[in-house]
Short mmCIF file of C-alpha atoms and ligand atoms in Angstrom, two decimals:
data_model
loop_
_atom_site.label_atom_id
_atom_site.label_comp_id
_atom_site.label_asym_id
_atom_site.label_seq_id
_atom_site.Cartn_x
_atom_site.Cartn_y
_atom_site.Cartn_z
CA MET A 7 -58.63 -89.59 259.52
CA ASN A 8 -61.10 -86.69 259.35
CA SER A 9 -63.57 -87.58 262.10
CA LYS A 10 -62.96 -88.69 265.69
CA LEU A 11 -61.23 -92.03 266.30
CA LYS A 12 -63.95 -94.58 267.06
CA MET A 13 -62.89 -96.92 269.87
CA ALA A 14 -64.52 -100.16 271.03
CA ILE A 15 -63.62 -101.83 274.33
CA VAL A 16 -63.61 -105.56 275.12
CA GLY A 17 -63.79 -106.12 278.89
CA ALA A 18 -66.06 -103.93 281.01
CA GLY A 19 -64.20 -104.54 284.28
CA ILE A 20 -62.17 -102.20 286.49
CA TRP A 21 -59.63 -101.24 283.87
CA GLY A 22 -62.09 -101.27 280.96
CA GLU A 23 -64.01 -98.51 282.71
CA ASN A 24 -60.79 -96.50 282.96
CA HIS A 25 -60.20 -96.95 279.22
CA ALA A 26 -63.71 -95.60 278.59
CA LYS A 27 -63.04 -92.52 280.76
CA ILE A 28 -59.82 -91.73 278.90
CA TYR A 29 -61.30 -92.07 275.41
CA LYS A 30 -64.26 -89.94 276.42
CA ALA A 31 -61.94 -87.24 277.81
CA HIS A 32 -59.91 -87.16 274.56
CA PRO A 33 -61.07 -84.36 272.21
CA PHE A 34 -60.52 -86.46 269.08
CA CYS A 35 -61.84 -89.82 270.24
CA GLU A 36 -65.18 -91.42 271.05
CA VAL A 37 -66.25 -94.81 272.44
CA VAL A 38 -68.79 -96.38 270.11
CA ALA A 39 -69.19 -99.79 271.76
CA VAL A 40 -68.28 -102.00 274.70
CA CYS A 41 -68.39 -105.79 275.03
CA ASP A 42 -68.30 -108.14 278.01
CA GLN A 43 -69.05 -111.84 278.00
CA LYS A 44 -70.72 -111.57 281.40
CA LYS A 45 -74.42 -110.94 280.86
CA GLY A 46 -75.48 -107.36 281.47
CA LYS A 47 -71.98 -106.06 282.32
CA ALA A 48 -71.34 -104.23 279.04
CA ARG A 49 -74.83 -102.69 279.14
CA GLU A 50 -74.19 -101.48 282.69
CA LEU A 51 -70.95 -99.73 281.69
CA ALA A 52 -72.53 -98.39 278.48
CA ASP A 53 -75.37 -96.81 280.49
CA LYS A 54 -72.98 -95.39 283.08
CA MET A 55 -70.60 -93.87 280.52
CA GLY A 56 -73.04 -92.97 277.73
CA ILE A 57 -71.61 -95.52 275.26
CA PRO A 58 -74.13 -96.13 272.44
CA GLN A 59 -73.68 -99.88 271.83
CA ALA A 60 -73.24 -102.87 274.18
CA TYR A 61 -72.41 -106.48 273.17
CA GLU A 62 -71.78 -109.87 274.78
CA ASN A 63 -69.88 -111.28 271.79
CA TYR A 64 -66.78 -109.50 270.52
CA GLU A 65 -66.92 -110.97 267.02
CA GLU A 66 -70.41 -109.55 266.58
CA MET A 67 -69.19 -106.20 267.92
CA PHE A 68 -66.24 -106.07 265.50
CA LYS A 69 -68.56 -106.74 262.56
CA LYS A 70 -71.37 -104.33 263.52
CA CYS A 71 -70.12 -101.45 265.64
CA GLY A 72 -68.15 -99.42 263.08
CA CYS A 73 -65.09 -98.90 265.29
CA ASP A 74 -61.61 -97.98 263.99
CA ALA A 75 -59.72 -99.49 266.90
CA VAL A 76 -60.25 -101.92 269.77
CA ALA A 77 -58.95 -101.87 273.35
CA ILE A 78 -58.57 -105.38 274.81
CA VAL A 79 -59.04 -105.14 278.56
CA THR A 80 -59.82 -108.75 279.47
CA PRO A 81 -57.87 -110.82 282.05
CA ASP A 82 -54.16 -111.43 281.36
CA PHE A 83 -54.70 -114.91 279.85
CA ALA A 84 -57.59 -113.81 277.57
CA HIS A 85 -56.01 -111.35 275.13
CA ALA A 86 -54.86 -113.46 272.17
CA ASP A 87 -58.07 -114.74 270.53
CA ILE A 88 -59.72 -111.33 270.79
CA ALA A 89 -56.68 -109.49 269.39
CA ILE A 90 -56.40 -111.91 266.47
CA LYS A 91 -60.09 -111.50 265.61
CA ALA A 92 -59.80 -107.70 265.89
CA ALA A 93 -56.86 -107.77 263.46
CA GLU A 94 -58.78 -110.03 261.06
CA ASN A 95 -61.54 -107.42 261.11
CA ARG A 96 -58.88 -104.79 260.23
CA LYS A 97 -59.14 -102.93 263.53
CA HIS A 98 -56.12 -101.25 265.14
CA VAL A 99 -55.49 -102.76 268.56
CA LEU A 100 -54.44 -101.61 272.02
CA VAL A 101 -53.79 -104.71 274.13
CA GLU A 102 -53.58 -104.39 277.90
CA LYS A 103 -50.38 -105.87 279.27
CA PRO A 104 -49.16 -108.57 278.95
CA LEU A 105 -49.40 -109.21 275.22
CA ALA A 106 -49.96 -112.93 275.83
CA THR A 107 -49.16 -115.63 278.37
CA THR A 108 -48.13 -118.51 276.07
CA ARG A 109 -45.48 -118.81 273.39
CA GLU A 110 -48.05 -120.04 270.84
CA ASP A 111 -50.25 -116.98 271.44
CA VAL A 112 -47.31 -114.56 271.08
CA PHE A 113 -46.43 -115.95 267.64
CA ALA A 114 -50.05 -116.30 266.46
CA MET A 115 -50.77 -112.68 267.43
CA ARG A 116 -47.68 -111.34 265.69
CA GLU A 117 -48.60 -113.24 262.54
CA ALA A 118 -52.18 -111.91 262.56
CA PHE A 119 -51.01 -108.31 263.14
CA GLU A 120 -48.50 -108.48 260.29
CA LYS A 121 -50.82 -110.27 257.86
CA ASN A 122 -53.69 -107.81 258.38
CA LYS A 123 -51.43 -104.73 258.51
CA VAL A 124 -53.06 -103.24 261.60
CA ARG A 125 -51.31 -101.00 264.11
CA VAL A 126 -50.83 -102.49 267.56
CA MET A 127 -49.60 -101.15 270.90
CA VAL A 128 -49.38 -102.98 274.22
CA ASP A 129 -50.02 -100.96 277.38
CA LEU A 130 -46.63 -101.38 279.04
CA HIS A 131 -47.08 -97.99 280.62
CA ASN A 132 -43.98 -97.53 282.77
CA ARG A 133 -42.33 -95.69 279.87
CA TRP A 134 -44.80 -92.84 280.53
CA SER A 135 -44.01 -92.63 284.25
CA PRO A 136 -42.46 -89.18 284.76
CA ALA A 137 -39.74 -90.58 287.06
CA PHE A 138 -38.80 -93.49 284.79
CA ASN A 139 -39.01 -91.35 281.67
CA VAL A 140 -36.77 -88.59 283.09
CA ALA A 141 -34.28 -91.24 284.29
CA HIS A 142 -34.32 -92.79 280.82
CA GLN A 143 -33.64 -89.41 279.23
CA SER A 144 -30.46 -89.19 281.38
CA VAL A 145 -29.36 -92.56 280.11
CA GLU A 146 -30.06 -91.53 276.52
CA LYS A 147 -28.01 -88.33 276.96
CA GLY A 148 -25.10 -90.47 278.21
CA GLU A 149 -25.11 -88.85 281.67
CA LEU A 150 -24.64 -92.23 283.37
CA GLY A 151 -22.20 -93.57 280.78
CA ALA A 152 -22.71 -97.13 279.62
CA VAL A 153 -25.49 -98.91 281.52
CA TYR A 154 -23.88 -101.59 283.65
CA SER A 155 -26.39 -103.05 286.11
CA GLY A 156 -29.92 -102.49 287.38
CA TYR A 157 -32.40 -103.37 290.11
CA MET A 158 -36.16 -103.13 290.03
CA ARG A 159 -38.67 -104.00 292.72
CA LEU A 160 -42.34 -103.83 291.81
CA ASN A 161 -44.63 -105.46 294.32
CA ASP A 162 -48.33 -105.26 295.17
CA ILE A 163 -50.13 -105.57 298.49
CA LYS A 164 -51.94 -108.91 299.10
CA TRP A 165 -55.36 -107.30 298.51
CA VAL A 166 -54.68 -107.19 294.73
CA ALA A 167 -54.46 -111.00 294.58
CA THR A 168 -57.08 -111.79 297.22
CA ASP A 169 -59.76 -109.16 296.50
CA MET A 170 -59.16 -107.01 293.44
CA LEU A 171 -58.54 -109.61 290.72
CA PRO A 172 -61.06 -112.50 290.55
CA TRP A 173 -58.62 -114.26 288.20
CA ALA A 174 -55.32 -113.87 290.12
CA ALA A 175 -54.93 -117.66 290.41
CA GLN A 176 -55.15 -117.96 286.61
CA SER A 177 -52.43 -115.35 286.15
CA SER A 178 -49.15 -114.59 287.91
CA ILE A 179 -47.51 -111.58 289.49
CA LEU A 180 -45.00 -111.95 286.65
CA TRP A 181 -47.72 -111.25 284.09
CA PHE A 182 -49.48 -108.63 286.18
CA LEU A 183 -46.44 -106.58 287.31
CA GLY A 184 -43.36 -108.44 286.08
CA SER A 185 -44.24 -107.49 282.50
CA HIS A 186 -43.81 -103.82 283.50
CA SER A 187 -40.50 -104.56 285.25
CA LEU A 188 -39.07 -106.49 282.36
CA ASP A 189 -40.14 -103.95 279.75
CA THR A 190 -38.64 -101.13 281.85
CA LEU A 191 -35.30 -102.92 282.25
CA ARG A 192 -35.17 -103.85 278.53
CA TRP A 193 -35.84 -100.18 277.74
CA PHE A 194 -33.05 -98.91 280.01
CA PHE A 195 -30.52 -101.48 278.77
CA ASN A 196 -31.71 -101.01 275.17
CA ASP A 197 -31.10 -104.72 274.86
CA GLU A 198 -32.79 -108.12 275.00
CA VAL A 199 -32.53 -110.56 277.90
CA LYS A 200 -30.30 -113.50 277.02
CA ARG A 201 -30.57 -115.69 280.13
CA VAL A 202 -32.60 -115.67 283.34
CA TYR A 203 -32.22 -117.33 286.71
CA ALA A 204 -35.20 -117.15 289.05
CA VAL A 205 -36.34 -118.47 292.41
CA SER A 206 -39.85 -118.23 293.82
CA ARG A 207 -41.78 -118.92 297.01
CA GLU A 208 -45.38 -119.83 297.50
CA GLY A 209 -47.73 -120.62 300.36
CA LEU A 210 -48.97 -117.32 301.80
CA LEU A 211 -51.57 -116.68 299.09
CA LYS A 212 -52.48 -120.37 298.86
CA GLY A 213 -53.26 -120.15 302.60
CA LEU A 214 -55.62 -117.28 301.77
CA GLY A 215 -57.36 -119.32 299.07
CA VAL A 216 -55.57 -117.94 295.98
CA ASP A 217 -53.56 -120.63 294.18
CA THR A 218 -50.69 -118.55 292.76
CA VAL A 219 -46.98 -118.03 293.41
CA ASP A 220 -46.32 -115.37 296.09
CA THR A 221 -43.06 -113.87 294.87
CA TYR A 222 -40.24 -114.21 292.34
CA LEU A 223 -36.62 -113.04 292.56
CA THR A 224 -34.98 -113.02 289.14
CA THR A 225 -31.49 -112.35 287.84
CA LEU A 226 -31.33 -111.21 284.21
CA GLU A 227 -28.35 -111.32 281.85
CA PHE A 228 -28.61 -109.12 278.77
CA ARG A 229 -27.01 -109.96 275.41
CA ASN A 230 -24.45 -107.14 275.68
CA GLY A 231 -23.32 -108.04 279.19
CA GLY A 232 -25.70 -105.94 281.33
CA ILE A 233 -26.99 -107.60 284.50
CA ALA A 234 -30.10 -106.82 286.54
CA GLN A 235 -32.28 -108.13 289.30
CA MET A 236 -36.03 -107.84 289.57
CA GLU A 237 -38.40 -108.65 292.39
CA ASN A 238 -42.12 -109.19 291.85
CA GLY A 239 -44.50 -110.29 294.58
CA TRP A 240 -48.06 -109.70 295.68
CA ILE A 241 -47.61 -110.38 299.38
CA THR A 242 -46.71 -106.91 300.69
CA PRO A 243 -48.82 -106.36 303.84
CA ASN A 244 -52.12 -104.64 303.17
CA ALA A 245 -51.21 -101.84 305.59
CA ASN A 246 -48.47 -100.63 303.20
CA PRO A 247 -49.35 -96.97 302.56
CA CYS A 248 -49.28 -97.56 298.75
CA VAL A 249 -50.76 -100.46 296.73
CA ASN A 250 -47.42 -100.73 294.89
CA ASP A 251 -43.96 -100.95 296.37
CA ILE A 252 -41.61 -99.54 293.71
CA LYS A 253 -37.83 -99.17 293.91
CA PHE A 254 -35.44 -98.81 290.98
CA ASN A 255 -31.73 -98.30 290.52
CA ILE A 256 -29.73 -98.07 287.35
CA LEU A 257 -25.94 -97.95 287.46
CA GLY A 258 -23.75 -96.83 284.58
CA ASP A 259 -19.96 -96.57 284.39
CA LYS A 260 -20.23 -92.78 285.00
CA GLY A 261 -23.28 -92.40 287.24
CA MET A 262 -26.33 -93.85 288.93
CA ILE A 263 -30.03 -93.05 289.32
CA SER A 264 -32.27 -94.29 292.13
CA LEU A 265 -36.06 -94.03 292.30
CA ASP A 266 -38.33 -94.61 295.27
CA LEU A 267 -41.85 -94.09 293.98
CA SER A 268 -43.89 -95.71 296.74
CA ASN A 269 -42.70 -93.47 299.54
CA HIS A 270 -43.01 -90.04 297.91
CA ASN A 271 -44.84 -88.73 300.98
CA LEU A 272 -46.21 -85.68 299.14
CA ILE A 273 -49.52 -86.34 300.90
CA GLN A 274 -50.11 -88.42 304.00
CA LYS A 275 -53.68 -89.31 304.90
CA TYR A 276 -54.49 -90.68 308.35
CA THR A 277 -57.65 -92.57 309.27
CA ASP A 278 -58.43 -94.74 312.28
CA GLU A 279 -57.47 -97.82 310.21
CA LYS A 280 -54.41 -96.84 308.26
CA VAL A 281 -51.90 -94.26 306.98
CA ILE A 282 -52.28 -93.75 303.24
CA VAL A 283 -49.94 -92.03 300.80
CA PRO A 284 -52.43 -91.25 298.01
CA ASP A 285 -51.29 -91.99 294.48
CA MET A 286 -50.47 -88.83 292.56
CA VAL A 287 -48.38 -90.46 289.88
CA VAL A 288 -50.05 -93.56 288.43
CA GLN A 289 -53.77 -92.71 288.31
CA HIS A 290 -55.83 -89.93 289.81
CA SER A 291 -58.39 -87.40 288.66
CA ILE A 292 -58.30 -83.60 288.44
CA PHE A 293 -61.71 -81.90 288.08
CA GLY A 294 -63.08 -85.25 286.91
CA VAL A 295 -60.47 -85.70 284.17
CA PRO A 296 -58.33 -88.88 284.42
CA LYS A 297 -54.64 -88.05 285.00
CA GLY A 298 -51.46 -90.03 285.70
CA PHE A 299 -49.09 -92.10 283.62
CA ALA A 300 -51.36 -95.17 283.57
CA PHE A 301 -53.72 -92.97 281.57
CA GLU A 302 -51.04 -91.17 279.52
CA SER A 303 -50.07 -94.42 277.78
CA ILE A 304 -53.66 -95.04 276.68
CA ARG A 305 -54.01 -91.45 275.46
CA SER A 306 -50.75 -91.90 273.57
CA PHE A 307 -52.23 -94.86 271.64
CA VAL A 308 -55.03 -92.57 270.40
CA ASP A 309 -52.59 -89.74 269.59
CA CYS A 310 -50.26 -92.03 267.62
CA ILE A 311 -53.12 -93.60 265.64
CA LEU A 312 -54.38 -90.12 264.72
CA SER A 313 -50.95 -88.65 263.91
CA GLY A 314 -49.46 -91.75 262.28
CA GLU A 315 -46.44 -91.55 264.64
CA GLU A 316 -44.70 -94.70 265.90
CA PHE A 317 -45.94 -96.09 269.22
CA HIS A 318 -43.54 -95.83 272.17
CA VAL A 319 -43.94 -99.58 272.82
CA SER A 320 -43.67 -101.91 269.82
CA VAL A 321 -45.20 -105.36 269.35
CA GLU A 322 -41.63 -106.70 269.44
CA ASP A 323 -41.08 -105.07 272.87
CA ALA A 324 -44.20 -106.73 274.24
CA ALA A 325 -43.57 -110.08 272.53
CA ASN A 326 -39.99 -110.30 273.83
CA THR A 327 -41.18 -109.31 277.30
CA SER A 328 -43.70 -112.20 277.32
CA LEU A 329 -41.10 -114.68 276.00
CA ALA A 330 -38.62 -113.64 278.72
CA ILE A 331 -41.30 -114.06 281.41
CA LEU A 332 -41.99 -117.59 280.18
CA ALA A 333 -38.26 -118.31 280.62
CA ILE A 334 -38.40 -116.86 284.17
CA MET A 335 -41.29 -119.18 285.04
CA GLU A 336 -39.39 -122.18 283.69
CA SER A 337 -36.28 -121.18 285.62
CA ALA A 338 -38.25 -120.81 288.87
CA ARG A 339 -39.80 -124.25 288.30
CA THR A 340 -36.53 -126.02 287.48
CA ARG A 341 -34.24 -123.90 289.70
CA MET A 342 -31.89 -123.72 286.69
CA PRO A 343 -30.72 -120.82 284.48
CA VAL A 344 -32.80 -120.67 281.27
CA ASP A 345 -31.90 -119.05 277.92
CA VAL A 346 -34.78 -117.02 276.51
CA GLN A 347 -36.07 -118.54 273.25
CA TYR A 348 -37.06 -115.77 270.84
N1 NAD B 23 -52.33 -100.76 282.63
C1 NAD B 23 -52.72 -100.83 283.91
O1 NAD B 23 -52.35 -100.01 284.74
C2 NAD B 23 -53.65 -101.93 284.32
C3 NAD B 23 -54.28 -101.90 285.55
C4 NAD B 23 -55.17 -102.93 285.89
C5 NAD B 23 -55.38 -103.97 285.00
N2 NAD B 23 -54.72 -103.98 283.80
C6 NAD B 23 -54.92 -105.07 282.86
O2 NAD B 23 -56.21 -104.95 282.29
C7 NAD B 23 -56.76 -106.25 282.03
C8 NAD B 23 -58.12 -106.36 282.72
O3 NAD B 23 -57.99 -106.19 284.12
P1 NAD B 23 -59.24 -105.79 285.05
O4 NAD B 23 -58.66 -105.49 286.39
O5 NAD B 23 -60.07 -104.76 284.38
O6 NAD B 23 -60.04 -107.18 285.11
P2 NAD B 23 -61.60 -107.38 285.44
O7 NAD B 23 -61.74 -108.78 285.89
O8 NAD B 23 -62.08 -106.27 286.34
O9 NAD B 23 -62.31 -107.17 284.02
C9 NAD B 23 -62.13 -108.05 282.95
C10 NAD B 23 -63.46 -108.18 282.21
O10 NAD B 23 -63.24 -108.93 281.00
C11 NAD B 23 -64.40 -109.73 280.78
N3 NAD B 23 -64.05 -110.80 279.84
C12 NAD B 23 -63.27 -111.88 280.04
N4 NAD B 23 -63.16 -112.62 278.91
C13 NAD B 23 -63.92 -111.98 277.96
C14 NAD B 23 -64.23 -112.27 276.60
N5 NAD B 23 -63.72 -113.34 275.99
N6 NAD B 23 -65.06 -111.42 275.95
C15 NAD B 23 -65.58 -110.33 276.57
N7 NAD B 23 -65.31 -110.03 277.86
C16 NAD B 23 -64.50 -110.83 278.55
C17 NAD B 23 -64.79 -110.21 282.18
O11 NAD B 23 -66.15 -110.64 282.23
C18 NAD B 23 -64.53 -108.95 283.01
O12 NAD B 23 -65.69 -108.14 283.12
C19 NAD B 23 -55.71 -107.25 282.53
O13 NAD B 23 -54.91 -107.69 281.45
C20 NAD B 23 -54.87 -106.44 283.50
O14 NAD B 23 -53.54 -106.90 283.64
C21 NAD B 23 -53.89 -102.98 283.45
#
């Protein structure tokens, strides 16, 4: 590709704006168009970010805007139709996590990607987290021996479900954060989940007017014998100094690594309302340039399209993550162990 990579964005919400900032900051990328089904929203973002074209219909945008690749940054349940249409228009695709929230969508998307021979990455960004990546390098070097068991806790404060996401009740903490947990554990075990056993509780968020499950505790069994537990909830008190509550432990037969990413305490900010530990890892800005691993993954999509290198997250990674989450939901509903159907 001789000129800059031309990106288009579907979804001009919170995270769509971040995508726009990252593409604009990349020396070999430009944003040519943005689309949002809500009247005026794409135009607003286009004006704010200096994006030349704004649309309300993504099919029209794919046909007219001249983009090479599309970022799909719509709510969790609204990725599949857009991704399939992008592939049919021969656009490379970056899908925000999760890939899809139904089995039918997972298979339809895979088929469309293969048939149209487009390149696709899903933004399961934990692999770019410095702490997780360095820990993973230790595992790859064999410093921990054979991976034996793991634990991952990835929770959000209530505000994410009650205030940040207008569509929390149409999604689940398993899609919103559990997809990161599951992809991370699959990556560390270098294996697929065979069976899951999950329990859940609900009521706190329903009481606050958001009809979604509060929290899931899940036991995972991997095909090669590895076992892990993951915890995903969005009921951490709002006064928690970080939006996320992140703990991770991986145990091998020769060593162990533990991460505590929420309580890094590198900065503590005190106001009359609250103590805050500002995020310096996931997303921040230095002299106006977006930094942090949530942005690194998106930059990596651009770099890999331009260089022709393999993505660090494959469609299979994201598809198997979604299929395992569907099994977790079934297990939590039935209170029975469920084999993941691939
Ligand atoms: N990687 C990360 O760190 C990260 C962080 C936050 C959100 N996300 C993901 O990004 C996605 C979007 O989240 P958000 O917080 O920006 O949501 P949002 O509600 O702020 O924005 C979504 C936008 O998509 C638009 N939209 C919905 N359906 C559409 C359609 N068919 N055509 C065009 N526009 C449509 C909505 O009008 C809305 O403006 C979700 O999948 C979420 O999980 C990822």
